[in-house]
Amino acid sequence: MKGVVVTSGKEAFSAGADLSMLEGMNHRYTELLKAKGEVAANQMLFDESRKSSLVFRAIETSGKPWVAAINGLALGGAFELTLSCHYRVAAENPKTRVGLPEVKVGLFPGAGGTQRVPRIVPPQDAMQLLLKGEAVNLEKAKALKLIDAVVPAGDLIKAAKDWIKGGGKAVAPWDEKGFKLPGGPVYSKAGMMMFPAGNAILRRETYDNYPAARAIMSCVYEGLLLPIDAALRVESRYFTQILRSKEAAAMIRSLFLSMQELNKGARRPQNIPPTKVKKLAIIGAGFMGASVGYVSARAGIEVVLIDRDQESADKGKGHAKAVIDDLIKKGRAKEGDRDAILSRINATADYNVLKDCDLIIEAVFEDRKVKAETYAKAQPLLKSDAIFASNTSTLPINSLAEEFKDQGKFIGIHFFSPVEKMMLVEIIVGKNTGDIALATALDYVRAIGKTPIVVNDSRGFFANRCVLRFTAEGLEMLMEGVPPAMIENTAKMAGMPVGPLVAVRRGRARSRAQDHEGDRGRPRRQRDRSDPEEATGRDGRKQGRFGRKNGKGFYDYPEKGKGQKSLWSELSGLQPKHLDPDTLDIEELKQRFLVVQAVEAARTVEDHVITDMREADVGSILGFGFAPFTGGTLSYIDFMGTKKFVELVPEAGSQIRLALHATETLDRNGGQGRDVLRPLPAEESWPRLKPPVIARAKTSYDGPAPC
């Protein structure tokens, strides 16, 4: 045997390891911990987690040349396998990506990735690949020398064999005498410029909420000081440690297992045959409608954009062109992609095009009267099996459906802005929505590459109910006298993507959302002039600060491309009092932001808006960026433990009626049993708590949707 060629018979080389096996390892760890103690359990986990690393090292030192013939997507452990080969050749394919995305689920490459990558590319580039977890195309991979050659698909295996026949070397560069690191020694001028700065950037970007990211830095730093075999042992020790972390368990459960199950149709009615939306109509070619049209056309669906006149419809199609032009400018798309996508979008003012559409999405202005007029105009033109959806973010689906003749075919499909980037879509089921409508909506959302969650109708649905508790808590802190910069920074330290003050969006949708609802639409906590949102909004408007639309709000917004936004220097003038920041508990402020959202998520379960725990966790992370390292709003409670959570939200007289029961489990596939949140019926008024415990854990939704 002269050598070995490793390839795949499938379209992709491999998307990586099945992380569900890690749950089994953790389950065995728990059993062994109880039976034989910590030393034995730790040794078992170390030995099991190191198996792939040892196999790949055996390939590398086998004495025979190994070639990875990469015929498609190669991620995670599969890409680590290719790195252990002596030569890597890939088939030309614009869709092929290679990378190490483990950090996105709370892990890091534990089969040699943290050691081989920084021995191939300079540490700055290695850190980008390892810490961001982003996959790169073949052009970039070749430039970084992660791939040695790119050839036509038909020549892939021949090229791999030819390299072996041509005397391909069966020794990795780092096993050769005199090997020099591509970035120079750790203790060199270049190394000292890299690692201290890297630590600072890591803290700035993660606030040390992600143990795996910290472990990557340690693995690379320590590993580059050692011979490769010792470095691989260091990597395995860190991997074993991270594997036991609650952050990894939470992120794997929500961002891998739960998301995978939802993407595969876990909530789809099983009795309905597969559906396919061949032609989609979008009524309302504004920013949201145009964006939905773009992502649908990108997925290969024929789209018609309908608006009140041709000029408005053409403007919507122009948005799609602008998005693609920007991608082309950044090298992420080609001219041919633009032509193909735009050819699938037809802009028109003629409603007659609805006659042959399978799915119609209404994305007109958030006004009940405008929507009713749209439905009246559209209904006579729909074919008998067409499904009609509203993209509303504020108006209950049940009340909108009253304007629709066949309510069984009416459903809500709530996209988040910007549609091109946001991965979550809420599917809102009304009381009369049929299974065919639900199945069609789910099939469509999956076809355009988004993750769907199914929620029952309620004002604000799920995501907006929770995120508004986040912004409201920021306003509460502002009125309490917490310095504005401290509010924003502690929110980001807690794991939120932005601070609550920059997230606040105002509008008059509240009154429109609450009309037609009668008593059911009244907020549980009636507003008055002392309400923080009303007070800050009223005072801000008096000074001409209306938010992004005029570049002045809680922040000063620069003209596009001219600097960064900054907190309004006079914002503290809106505060009735000012607290000394040195007297405030940072951890308490951080927890306040997460607790109020978690309690509201619990309330959505009680209100039967959320009926599947997976959707609360995945929806909270993808929909509004709830601290991913927690696993989501309900996992935040679950991994903390219900007893500890109740201690943070103690009883406040007769106000609180939150009951947490540990009689079920959120874990699946034989994972470790943990507590699960089971809210029982609660009183109408929910707790307003006092410091030093988590303050004002309000759970009633009483605002407009910000997305």
XYZ file of C-alpha atoms in Angstrom:
707
model
C 0.000 0.000 0.000
C 1.455 3.332 -1.075
C -0.987 5.562 0.772
C -4.600 6.336 1.695
C -7.229 8.673 0.199
C -10.059 9.702 2.546
C -13.243 11.014 0.909
C -17.020 10.760 1.213
C -19.639 9.106 -0.962
C -22.176 11.768 0.031
C -22.706 15.323 -1.177
C -20.866 16.688 1.852
C -17.549 15.402 3.191
C -19.043 15.603 6.702
C -20.735 18.234 8.852
C -18.943 16.901 11.938
C -19.656 14.649 14.889
C -23.114 13.901 16.275
C -23.041 15.826 19.533
C -25.842 13.746 20.986
C -23.175 11.142 21.807
C -21.687 13.621 24.269
C -24.892 13.467 26.295
C -24.325 9.729 26.621
C -20.769 10.333 27.827
C -21.999 12.795 30.438
C -24.650 10.319 31.537
C -21.975 7.649 32.038
C -19.852 10.200 33.871
C -22.685 10.877 36.342
C -23.224 7.175 36.974
C -19.505 6.505 37.451
C -19.172 9.542 39.727
C -21.778 8.068 42.055
C -20.377 4.534 41.853
C -16.590 5.024 41.961
C -15.886 8.671 42.701
C -14.521 11.717 40.932
C -11.081 10.382 39.970
C -12.485 7.361 38.124
C -15.226 9.413 36.469
C -12.774 12.067 35.305
C -10.381 9.440 33.937
C -13.195 7.784 31.971
C -14.288 11.105 30.460
C -10.706 12.010 29.568
C -10.077 8.612 27.935
C -13.335 8.691 25.974
C -13.000 12.287 24.796
C -9.405 11.663 23.665
C -10.116 8.731 21.358
C -10.517 10.799 18.186
C -7.380 12.772 18.968
C -5.349 9.556 19.298
C -6.789 8.097 16.092
C -5.960 11.246 14.125
C -2.443 11.308 15.558
C -2.020 7.655 14.527
C -2.968 8.635 10.969
C -0.427 11.450 11.052
C 2.420 9.208 12.238
C 1.477 6.020 10.322
C 4.438 6.293 7.945
C 2.130 6.236 4.928
C 0.896 9.359 3.103
C -2.763 10.199 3.771
C -4.740 12.551 1.512
C -8.078 14.142 2.349
C -10.168 14.462 -0.833
C -12.721 17.054 0.279
C -15.784 16.762 -1.941
C -18.068 19.121 -0.003
C -18.792 20.640 3.399
C -16.161 19.696 6.015
C -16.803 20.988 9.520
C -15.826 20.227 13.092
C -14.340 16.800 13.711
C -14.436 16.056 9.985
C -12.227 19.042 9.260
C -9.921 17.987 12.115
C -9.595 14.629 10.330
C -8.467 16.401 7.147
C -5.934 18.425 9.157
C -4.342 15.206 10.363
C -3.830 14.111 6.750
C -0.588 15.020 5.004
C -2.268 16.657 2.013
C -5.682 18.228 1.470
C -7.263 18.623 -1.941
C -10.790 19.956 -2.496
C -13.240 19.768 -5.396
C -14.262 23.099 -6.905
C -17.629 24.012 -5.430
C -18.742 27.533 -4.456
C -20.909 26.061 -1.696
C -18.112 24.144 0.035
C -17.053 25.488 3.413
C -14.500 24.253 5.930
C -14.212 25.268 9.551
C -14.400 24.515 13.254
C -17.773 25.767 14.596
C -17.647 23.991 17.982
C -17.384 27.218 19.985
C -20.913 28.087 18.851
C -22.275 25.230 20.940
C -20.072 25.812 23.981
C -17.248 23.451 22.963
C -13.960 23.723 21.108
C -12.123 21.456 18.627
C -10.887 18.612 20.826
C -9.336 16.309 18.226
C -6.270 18.370 17.419
C -7.880 21.468 15.930
C -6.457 23.917 18.467
C -2.943 22.565 17.833
C -2.790 21.951 14.087
C -4.481 25.156 12.929
C -1.990 27.512 14.671
C 0.856 25.364 13.320
C -0.445 25.959 9.783
C -1.563 29.604 9.912
C -0.360 32.557 12.031
C -1.956 32.710 15.499
C -4.025 35.824 14.662
C -5.762 33.973 11.836
C -5.957 30.784 13.888
C -7.730 32.616 16.702
C -10.251 34.071 14.268
C -11.092 30.600 12.980
C -11.260 29.000 16.415
C -13.001 31.733 18.413
C -15.541 32.856 15.830
C -16.307 29.353 14.597
C -17.114 30.663 11.134
C -16.688 28.414 8.115
C -14.562 29.731 5.238
C -14.817 29.147 1.507
C -12.217 27.243 -0.500
C -10.531 30.381 -1.790
C -9.799 31.630 1.705
C -8.924 28.176 2.999
C -6.337 27.769 0.263
C -4.913 31.231 0.923
C -4.472 30.235 4.577
C -2.877 26.919 3.507
C -5.582 24.942 5.276
C -6.166 23.336 1.879
C -3.296 22.557 -0.480
C -5.118 22.407 -3.810
C -8.513 22.976 -5.416
C -9.317 20.963 -8.550
C -12.355 20.267 -10.788
C -14.767 17.855 -9.106
C -14.157 15.168 -11.722
C -10.416 15.208 -11.026
C -10.625 15.065 -7.217
C -9.691 11.436 -6.557
C -7.153 11.380 -9.383
C -5.419 14.462 -7.966
C -5.300 12.831 -4.523
C -3.813 9.620 -5.891
C -1.362 11.497 -8.103
C 0.037 13.288 -5.050
C 0.712 9.938 -3.388
C 2.221 8.442 -6.555
C 4.399 11.528 -6.970
C 6.167 10.804 -3.693
C 3.920 12.650 -1.240
C 5.607 13.023 2.122
C 4.123 11.034 5.022
C 5.347 13.464 7.690
C 3.503 16.462 9.101
C 5.510 19.724 9.054
C 5.529 19.933 12.873
C 7.091 16.471 13.104
C 10.076 17.531 11.014
C 13.284 18.729 12.585
C 13.668 22.476 12.556
C 9.937 23.224 12.178
C 9.152 26.875 12.858
C 5.770 28.194 13.941
C 4.157 30.406 11.245
C 3.719 33.239 13.742
C 7.047 32.790 15.450
C 7.668 31.596 19.034
C 5.161 32.505 21.733
C 7.887 34.381 23.622
C 8.878 36.662 20.785
C 8.018 40.211 19.813
C 5.204 38.982 17.551
C 3.929 36.570 20.209
C 3.862 39.209 22.899
C 1.903 41.498 20.579
C -0.601 38.721 19.923
C -1.482 36.987 23.196
C -1.890 39.894 25.664
C -4.012 41.749 23.102
C -5.930 38.541 22.388
C -6.820 38.204 26.061
C -8.132 41.753 26.155
C -10.224 41.226 23.025
C -11.586 37.960 24.433
C -12.745 39.720 27.601
C -14.283 42.549 25.603
C -16.211 40.199 23.329
C -17.293 37.482 25.784
C -17.103 38.986 29.301
C -15.782 35.522 30.222
C -19.259 34.026 29.863
C -17.968 31.289 27.547
C -15.503 28.842 29.178
C -14.788 27.207 25.807
C -13.487 30.469 24.347
C -11.143 30.922 27.301
C -10.010 27.292 26.928
C -9.169 27.880 23.255
C -6.861 30.740 24.216
C -5.190 28.556 26.838
C -4.842 25.570 24.506
C -3.186 27.598 21.773
C -0.894 29.507 24.150
C 0.223 26.474 26.140
C 0.243 24.101 23.170
C 2.583 26.221 21.069
C 5.146 26.017 23.868
C 5.187 22.200 23.665
C 5.923 19.367 21.226
C 2.795 18.274 19.371
C 2.085 15.124 21.435
C 2.260 16.977 24.740
C 0.185 19.785 23.218
C -2.528 17.321 22.211
C -2.675 16.013 25.796
C -3.130 19.579 27.030
C -5.957 20.051 24.538
C -7.654 16.855 25.715
C -7.492 17.926 29.359
C -9.123 21.253 28.584
C -11.726 19.516 26.404
C -12.645 17.173 29.253
C -13.037 20.151 31.565
C -15.255 22.053 29.127
C -17.324 18.970 28.406
C -18.408 19.000 32.058
C -19.382 22.667 32.084
C -23.032 23.679 32.382
C -22.506 26.197 29.571
C -21.560 23.411 27.142
C -24.468 21.256 28.303
C -26.910 24.153 27.897
C -25.657 25.256 24.492
C -25.456 21.728 23.075
C -28.986 21.006 24.233
C -30.523 24.197 22.843
C -28.328 25.226 19.917
C -27.650 21.751 18.572
C -30.134 19.122 19.738
C -33.263 21.261 20.155
C -32.557 23.410 17.114
C -31.862 20.343 15.007
C -35.149 18.777 16.098
C -37.119 21.945 15.330
C -35.419 22.341 11.955
C -36.361 18.771 11.091
C -40.037 19.454 11.776
C -40.559 18.402 15.380
C -43.696 20.562 15.587
C -45.086 19.706 12.150
C -48.474 17.895 12.040
C -47.544 14.345 11.106
C -50.809 13.607 9.305
C -50.219 16.211 6.573
C -48.243 15.253 3.423
C -45.206 17.425 2.574
C -46.066 20.763 0.997
C -44.038 22.953 -1.314
C -44.515 26.651 -1.939
C -43.752 27.111 -5.622
C -45.108 30.641 -5.888
C -45.275 33.132 -3.028
C -47.091 36.454 -2.931
C -46.105 39.207 -0.526
C -48.581 42.040 -0.110
C -46.662 45.077 1.065
C -43.281 45.713 -0.546
C -41.867 47.840 2.262
C -38.623 47.007 4.053
C -40.020 43.890 5.770
C -41.977 42.567 2.799
C -39.098 43.200 0.399
C -36.704 41.379 2.735
C -39.016 38.357 2.976
C -39.218 38.383 -0.807
C -35.449 38.417 -1.107
C -34.806 35.445 1.220
C -37.591 33.480 -0.491
C -36.237 34.138 -3.988
C -32.767 33.259 -2.735
C -34.185 29.870 -1.728
C -35.472 29.277 -5.263
C -39.118 30.287 -4.747
C -40.938 32.398 -7.347
C -42.034 35.635 -5.649
C -44.512 38.390 -6.501
C -44.192 41.654 -4.575
C -47.463 43.557 -4.490
C -47.906 47.152 -3.392
C -50.360 50.027 -3.879
C -48.615 51.243 -7.046
C -45.905 50.079 -9.420
C -43.353 52.552 -8.093
C -43.674 51.204 -4.532
C -43.474 47.608 -5.746
C -40.368 48.365 -7.829
C -38.786 49.994 -4.795
C -39.270 46.731 -2.892
C -37.521 44.759 -5.615
C -34.782 47.385 -5.567
C -34.131 46.471 -1.922
C -33.355 42.898 -2.970
C -30.961 44.185 -5.620
C -29.220 46.408 -3.044
C -28.733 43.453 -0.677
C -27.190 41.295 -3.399
C -25.031 44.137 -4.709
C -23.600 44.553 -1.216
C -22.820 40.821 -1.012
C -21.107 40.957 -4.405
C -19.038 43.913 -3.246
C -17.932 41.887 -0.197
C -17.114 38.845 -2.309
C -19.926 36.744 -0.844
C -21.961 36.458 -4.030
C -21.459 36.568 -7.778
C -23.090 38.508 -10.582
C -24.907 35.355 -11.653
C -26.486 35.033 -8.199
C -28.004 38.510 -8.529
C -29.465 37.767 -11.945
C -30.959 34.460 -10.801
C -32.541 35.897 -7.649
C -33.954 39.015 -9.295
C -35.420 36.931 -12.124
C -37.596 35.169 -9.518
C -39.058 38.442 -8.153
C -41.956 40.084 -9.973
C -42.952 43.535 -8.686
C -46.511 44.607 -9.430
C -49.568 46.565 -8.271
C -51.953 44.017 -9.789
C -53.677 41.794 -7.210
C -54.735 39.368 -9.934
C -51.345 37.646 -9.656
C -52.639 36.071 -6.432
C -54.684 33.569 -8.444
C -51.890 31.018 -8.804
C -49.991 31.611 -5.535
C -49.657 28.829 -2.966
C -48.868 31.080 -0.005
C -49.691 34.748 0.521
C -47.920 36.746 3.227
C -49.422 40.097 4.193
C -46.786 42.597 5.354
C -48.699 45.874 5.240
C -48.735 48.640 7.849
C -49.532 47.578 11.427
C -53.048 48.956 11.401
C -56.141 46.793 11.773
C -58.150 48.802 9.239
C -55.393 48.661 6.603
C -55.049 44.916 7.059
C -58.814 44.359 6.855
C -58.931 46.278 3.576
C -56.084 44.148 2.239
C -57.858 40.915 3.169
C -61.097 42.047 1.540
C -59.253 42.844 -1.670
C -57.235 39.630 -1.737
C -59.724 36.940 -0.681
C -61.860 36.795 -3.859
C -58.698 36.122 -5.904
C -57.208 33.248 -3.892
C -57.220 29.710 -5.218
C -59.058 27.169 -3.094
C -56.002 25.633 -1.417
C -53.992 28.826 -0.869
C -52.751 29.626 2.638
C -52.861 33.221 3.880
C -50.434 34.520 6.529
C -49.932 37.788 8.352
C -46.475 39.019 9.293
C -47.882 41.090 12.157
C -45.744 41.588 15.223
C -48.325 43.351 17.394
C -51.866 42.364 16.416
C -53.389 39.095 17.673
C -53.966 36.542 14.936
C -57.380 35.545 16.270
C -58.772 39.047 15.867
C -57.196 39.486 12.423
C -58.680 36.161 11.340
C -62.172 37.507 11.998
C -61.793 39.445 8.737
C -60.990 36.228 6.879
C -63.665 33.915 5.495
C -61.827 30.574 5.886
C -60.017 30.950 9.209
C -58.588 27.439 8.939
C -56.248 28.722 6.227
C -55.180 31.838 8.141
C -51.959 31.825 10.173
C -49.264 34.173 11.472
C -45.691 34.083 10.150
C -43.681 36.602 12.147
C -40.263 37.455 10.724
C -37.666 39.390 12.692
C -35.731 42.338 11.337
C -33.339 42.281 9.550
C -34.829 39.241 7.824
C -31.621 38.491 5.930
C -29.717 37.915 9.182
C -32.279 36.827 11.780
C -32.684 33.046 11.833
C -35.908 32.800 13.877
C -39.476 32.859 12.568
C -42.490 32.638 14.880
C -45.405 30.642 13.476
C -48.537 31.917 15.257
C -51.472 29.546 15.439
C -54.950 31.005 15.922
C -57.820 29.153 17.581
C -59.220 28.155 14.167
C -55.955 27.644 12.252
C -55.897 24.255 10.542
C -53.147 21.662 10.341
C -52.603 22.225 6.617
C -51.913 25.914 7.221
C -49.469 25.058 10.008
C -47.686 22.409 7.944
C -47.418 24.738 4.945
C -45.987 27.546 7.075
C -43.432 25.235 8.681
C -42.399 23.715 5.355
C -41.971 27.194 3.859
C -39.887 28.507 6.762
C -37.624 25.476 6.616
C -37.302 25.856 2.835
C -35.896 29.378 3.227
C -33.354 28.200 5.796
C -34.894 29.673 8.945
C -35.667 28.023 12.289
C -39.383 27.996 13.155
C -41.059 27.946 16.544
C -44.806 27.425 16.917
C -46.647 29.624 19.405
C -50.294 30.053 20.268
C -51.866 33.445 19.716
C -51.244 36.113 22.325
C -50.436 39.795 22.142
C -46.672 39.999 21.676
C -46.531 36.240 21.031
C -43.345 34.915 22.694
C -40.193 36.777 21.706
C -41.556 40.300 21.999
C -43.163 39.620 25.353
C -39.813 38.570 26.772
C -37.590 41.191 25.161
C -39.876 43.991 26.314
C -39.248 42.924 29.895
C -35.551 43.439 29.137
C -36.043 46.990 27.843
C -38.493 47.797 30.645
C -35.961 46.674 33.254
C -33.400 49.023 31.727
C -35.847 51.909 32.039
C -36.604 50.916 35.642
C -32.889 51.089 36.409
C -32.676 54.462 34.715
C -35.428 55.828 36.956
C -33.814 54.236 40.009
C -30.716 56.314 39.318
C -28.351 53.688 37.919
C -25.839 55.438 35.604
C -26.892 54.934 31.946
C -23.494 53.570 30.880
C -23.650 51.065 33.723
C -27.086 49.904 32.570
C -25.857 49.281 29.046
C -22.597 47.627 30.082
C -24.065 45.293 32.704
C -26.691 44.115 30.199
C -23.914 43.159 27.777
C -21.948 41.606 30.630
C -25.023 39.476 31.348
C -24.794 38.124 27.808
C -27.282 40.282 25.903
C -26.141 41.475 22.453
C -27.065 45.119 23.086
C -28.043 47.237 26.053
C -31.725 47.859 26.868
C -31.554 51.583 26.158
C -30.363 51.113 22.595
C -32.948 48.349 22.142
C -35.930 50.509 23.088
C -38.172 51.314 20.146
C -41.235 53.428 20.453
C -44.365 53.703 18.398
C -48.086 54.008 18.554
C -48.689 50.346 17.813
C -49.691 49.790 21.457
C -53.086 51.398 21.114
C -53.671 49.696 17.772
C -52.714 46.339 19.281
C -55.037 46.806 22.220
C -58.113 48.027 20.410
C -60.685 45.398 19.554
C -59.495 43.351 22.508
C -61.857 44.665 25.183
C -60.952 43.578 28.698
C -58.611 40.896 27.358
C -56.430 43.596 25.823
C -55.880 45.674 28.924
C -52.374 45.581 30.345
C -52.162 43.982 33.765
C -50.225 46.971 35.069
C -52.082 50.110 34.018
C -49.856 52.951 32.911
C -49.702 56.259 34.720
C -47.512 59.311 34.627
C -45.021 57.681 36.999
C -44.420 54.766 34.623
C -40.703 54.869 33.642
C -41.279 54.258 29.945
C -43.889 56.986 29.755
C -41.812 59.380 31.861
C -38.591 58.970 29.920
C -40.401 58.990 26.598
C -42.361 62.124 27.472
C -39.303 64.019 28.674
C -37.222 62.858 25.721
C -39.826 63.906 23.176
C -40.024 67.356 24.736
C -36.359 67.752 23.812
C -36.885 66.535 20.261
C -35.390 63.096 20.807
C -37.400 60.556 18.842
C -34.808 57.822 18.327
C -33.049 56.618 15.210
C -35.492 58.329 12.874
C -34.035 61.731 13.740
C -30.691 60.490 15.063
C -31.502 61.479 18.641
C -32.768 59.229 21.398
C -31.103 57.696 24.427
C -28.199 57.624 21.997
C -26.827 60.167 19.552
C -26.695 58.487 16.158
C -24.157 59.715 13.596
C -24.877 59.991 9.907
C -24.402 56.700 8.105
C -20.745 55.754 7.892
C -19.590 58.690 10.017
C -18.543 57.351 13.397
C -20.266 55.389 16.143
C -23.359 56.019 18.207
C -22.837 57.249 21.762
C -25.006 57.710 24.826
C -26.685 61.101 24.951
C -24.534 63.217 27.243
C -27.580 64.753 28.952
C -29.464 61.475 29.486
C -28.762 61.546 33.210
C -30.821 64.737 33.324
C -33.973 62.621 32.839
C -33.226 60.698 36.030
C -35.071 61.796 39.190
C -32.093 60.699 41.304
C -28.540 59.408 40.883
C -26.962 56.421 42.629
C -23.269 56.050 43.362
C -22.055 53.296 40.987
C -19.536 52.090 43.582
C -22.423 51.071 45.833
C -24.195 48.963 43.205
C -23.853 45.192 42.895
C -22.808 44.328 39.332
C -23.927 40.704 39.632
C -27.360 41.769 40.817
C -27.810 44.141 37.898
C -26.750 41.403 35.469
C -29.159 38.882 36.960
C -32.039 41.338 36.946
C -31.869 41.505 33.161
C -31.961 37.723 32.782
C -34.459 36.985 35.548
C -37.201 39.276 34.249
C -37.009 37.633 30.829
C -36.972 34.130 32.305
C -40.021 34.866 34.444
C -41.878 36.209 31.420
C -40.934 33.070 29.483
C -42.411 31.043 32.351
C -45.568 33.091 32.064
C -45.837 32.280 28.346
C -45.837 28.606 29.313
C -48.550 29.246 31.871
C -50.550 31.163 29.254
C -50.124 28.245 26.799
C -48.375 30.483 24.309
C -45.342 28.193 24.488
C -46.159 24.478 24.635
C -42.718 23.049 23.888
C -39.772 23.963 26.134
C -37.348 23.638 23.228
C -39.040 26.510 21.439
C -38.713 28.866 24.401
C -34.972 28.240 24.603
C -34.194 28.306 20.889
C -36.596 31.193 20.289
C -35.102 33.351 23.015
C -31.554 32.934 21.710
C -32.299 33.331 18.002
C -35.096 35.869 18.398
C -33.645 38.435 20.770
C -30.199 37.201 21.700
C -30.924 35.977 25.229
C -27.537 35.014 26.726
C -26.654 31.964 24.584
C -24.352 30.449 27.231
C -27.433 29.865 29.444
C -29.160 27.732 26.827
C -32.165 30.071 26.699
C -34.776 31.526 29.031
C -36.074 28.284 30.524
C -32.698 26.567 30.550
C -31.431 29.570 32.531
C -33.805 28.473 35.304
C -33.255 24.777 34.694
C -29.463 24.817 34.982
C -29.517 27.225 37.908
C -31.957 24.943 39.681
C -35.463 25.902 40.658
C -34.618 26.285 44.334
C -31.909 28.863 43.657
C -34.107 30.662 41.156
C -36.910 30.982 43.689
C -34.394 32.474 46.115
C -33.739 35.205 43.544
C -37.476 35.783 43.118
C -38.820 35.314 46.657
C -42.432 35.644 47.671
C -43.712 39.183 48.033
C -46.920 38.888 50.068
C -49.909 37.580 48.134
C -48.577 38.952 44.870
C -46.526 35.971 43.788
C -48.005 32.740 42.540
C -45.042 31.239 40.713
C -44.637 27.532 41.394
C -41.652 25.586 40.131
C -41.890 21.805 40.113
C -39.053 19.358 39.502
C -41.278 16.480 38.380
C -40.304 16.425 34.729
C -37.107 16.898 32.771
C -36.079 19.078 29.880
C -33.332 16.614 28.973
C -33.793 14.164 26.142
C -31.883 11.177 24.773
C -30.899 9.895 28.207
C -29.168 13.051 29.375
C -28.685 14.138 32.947
C -31.971 14.725 34.732
C -32.421 18.345 35.747
C -35.250 20.433 37.071
C -37.897 21.756 34.737
C -40.096 24.782 35.031
C -43.805 24.049 35.389
C -45.650 27.298 36.063
C -48.991 26.926 37.798
C -51.887 29.405 37.465
C -50.781 32.791 38.743
C -52.637 35.757 40.128
C -53.290 38.690 37.866
C -50.710 40.865 39.615
C -47.128 39.599 39.503
C -44.256 40.536 41.784
C -42.607 43.906 42.108
C -39.591 42.965 44.187
C -37.294 45.120 46.235
C -33.477 45.277 46.418
C -31.218 43.602 47.354
C -33.017 40.738 45.615
C -33.774 40.878 41.906
C -36.031 43.875 41.572
C -39.301 44.317 39.748
C -39.754 40.951 38.106
C -42.848 42.050 36.186
C -44.358 39.511 33.848
C -47.339 41.187 32.252
C -46.986 42.170 28.612
C -48.162 45.721 28.099
C -46.220 47.125 25.207
C -45.807 47.066 21.451
C -43.582 44.594 19.698
C -40.135 45.984 18.966
C -39.407 43.617 16.078
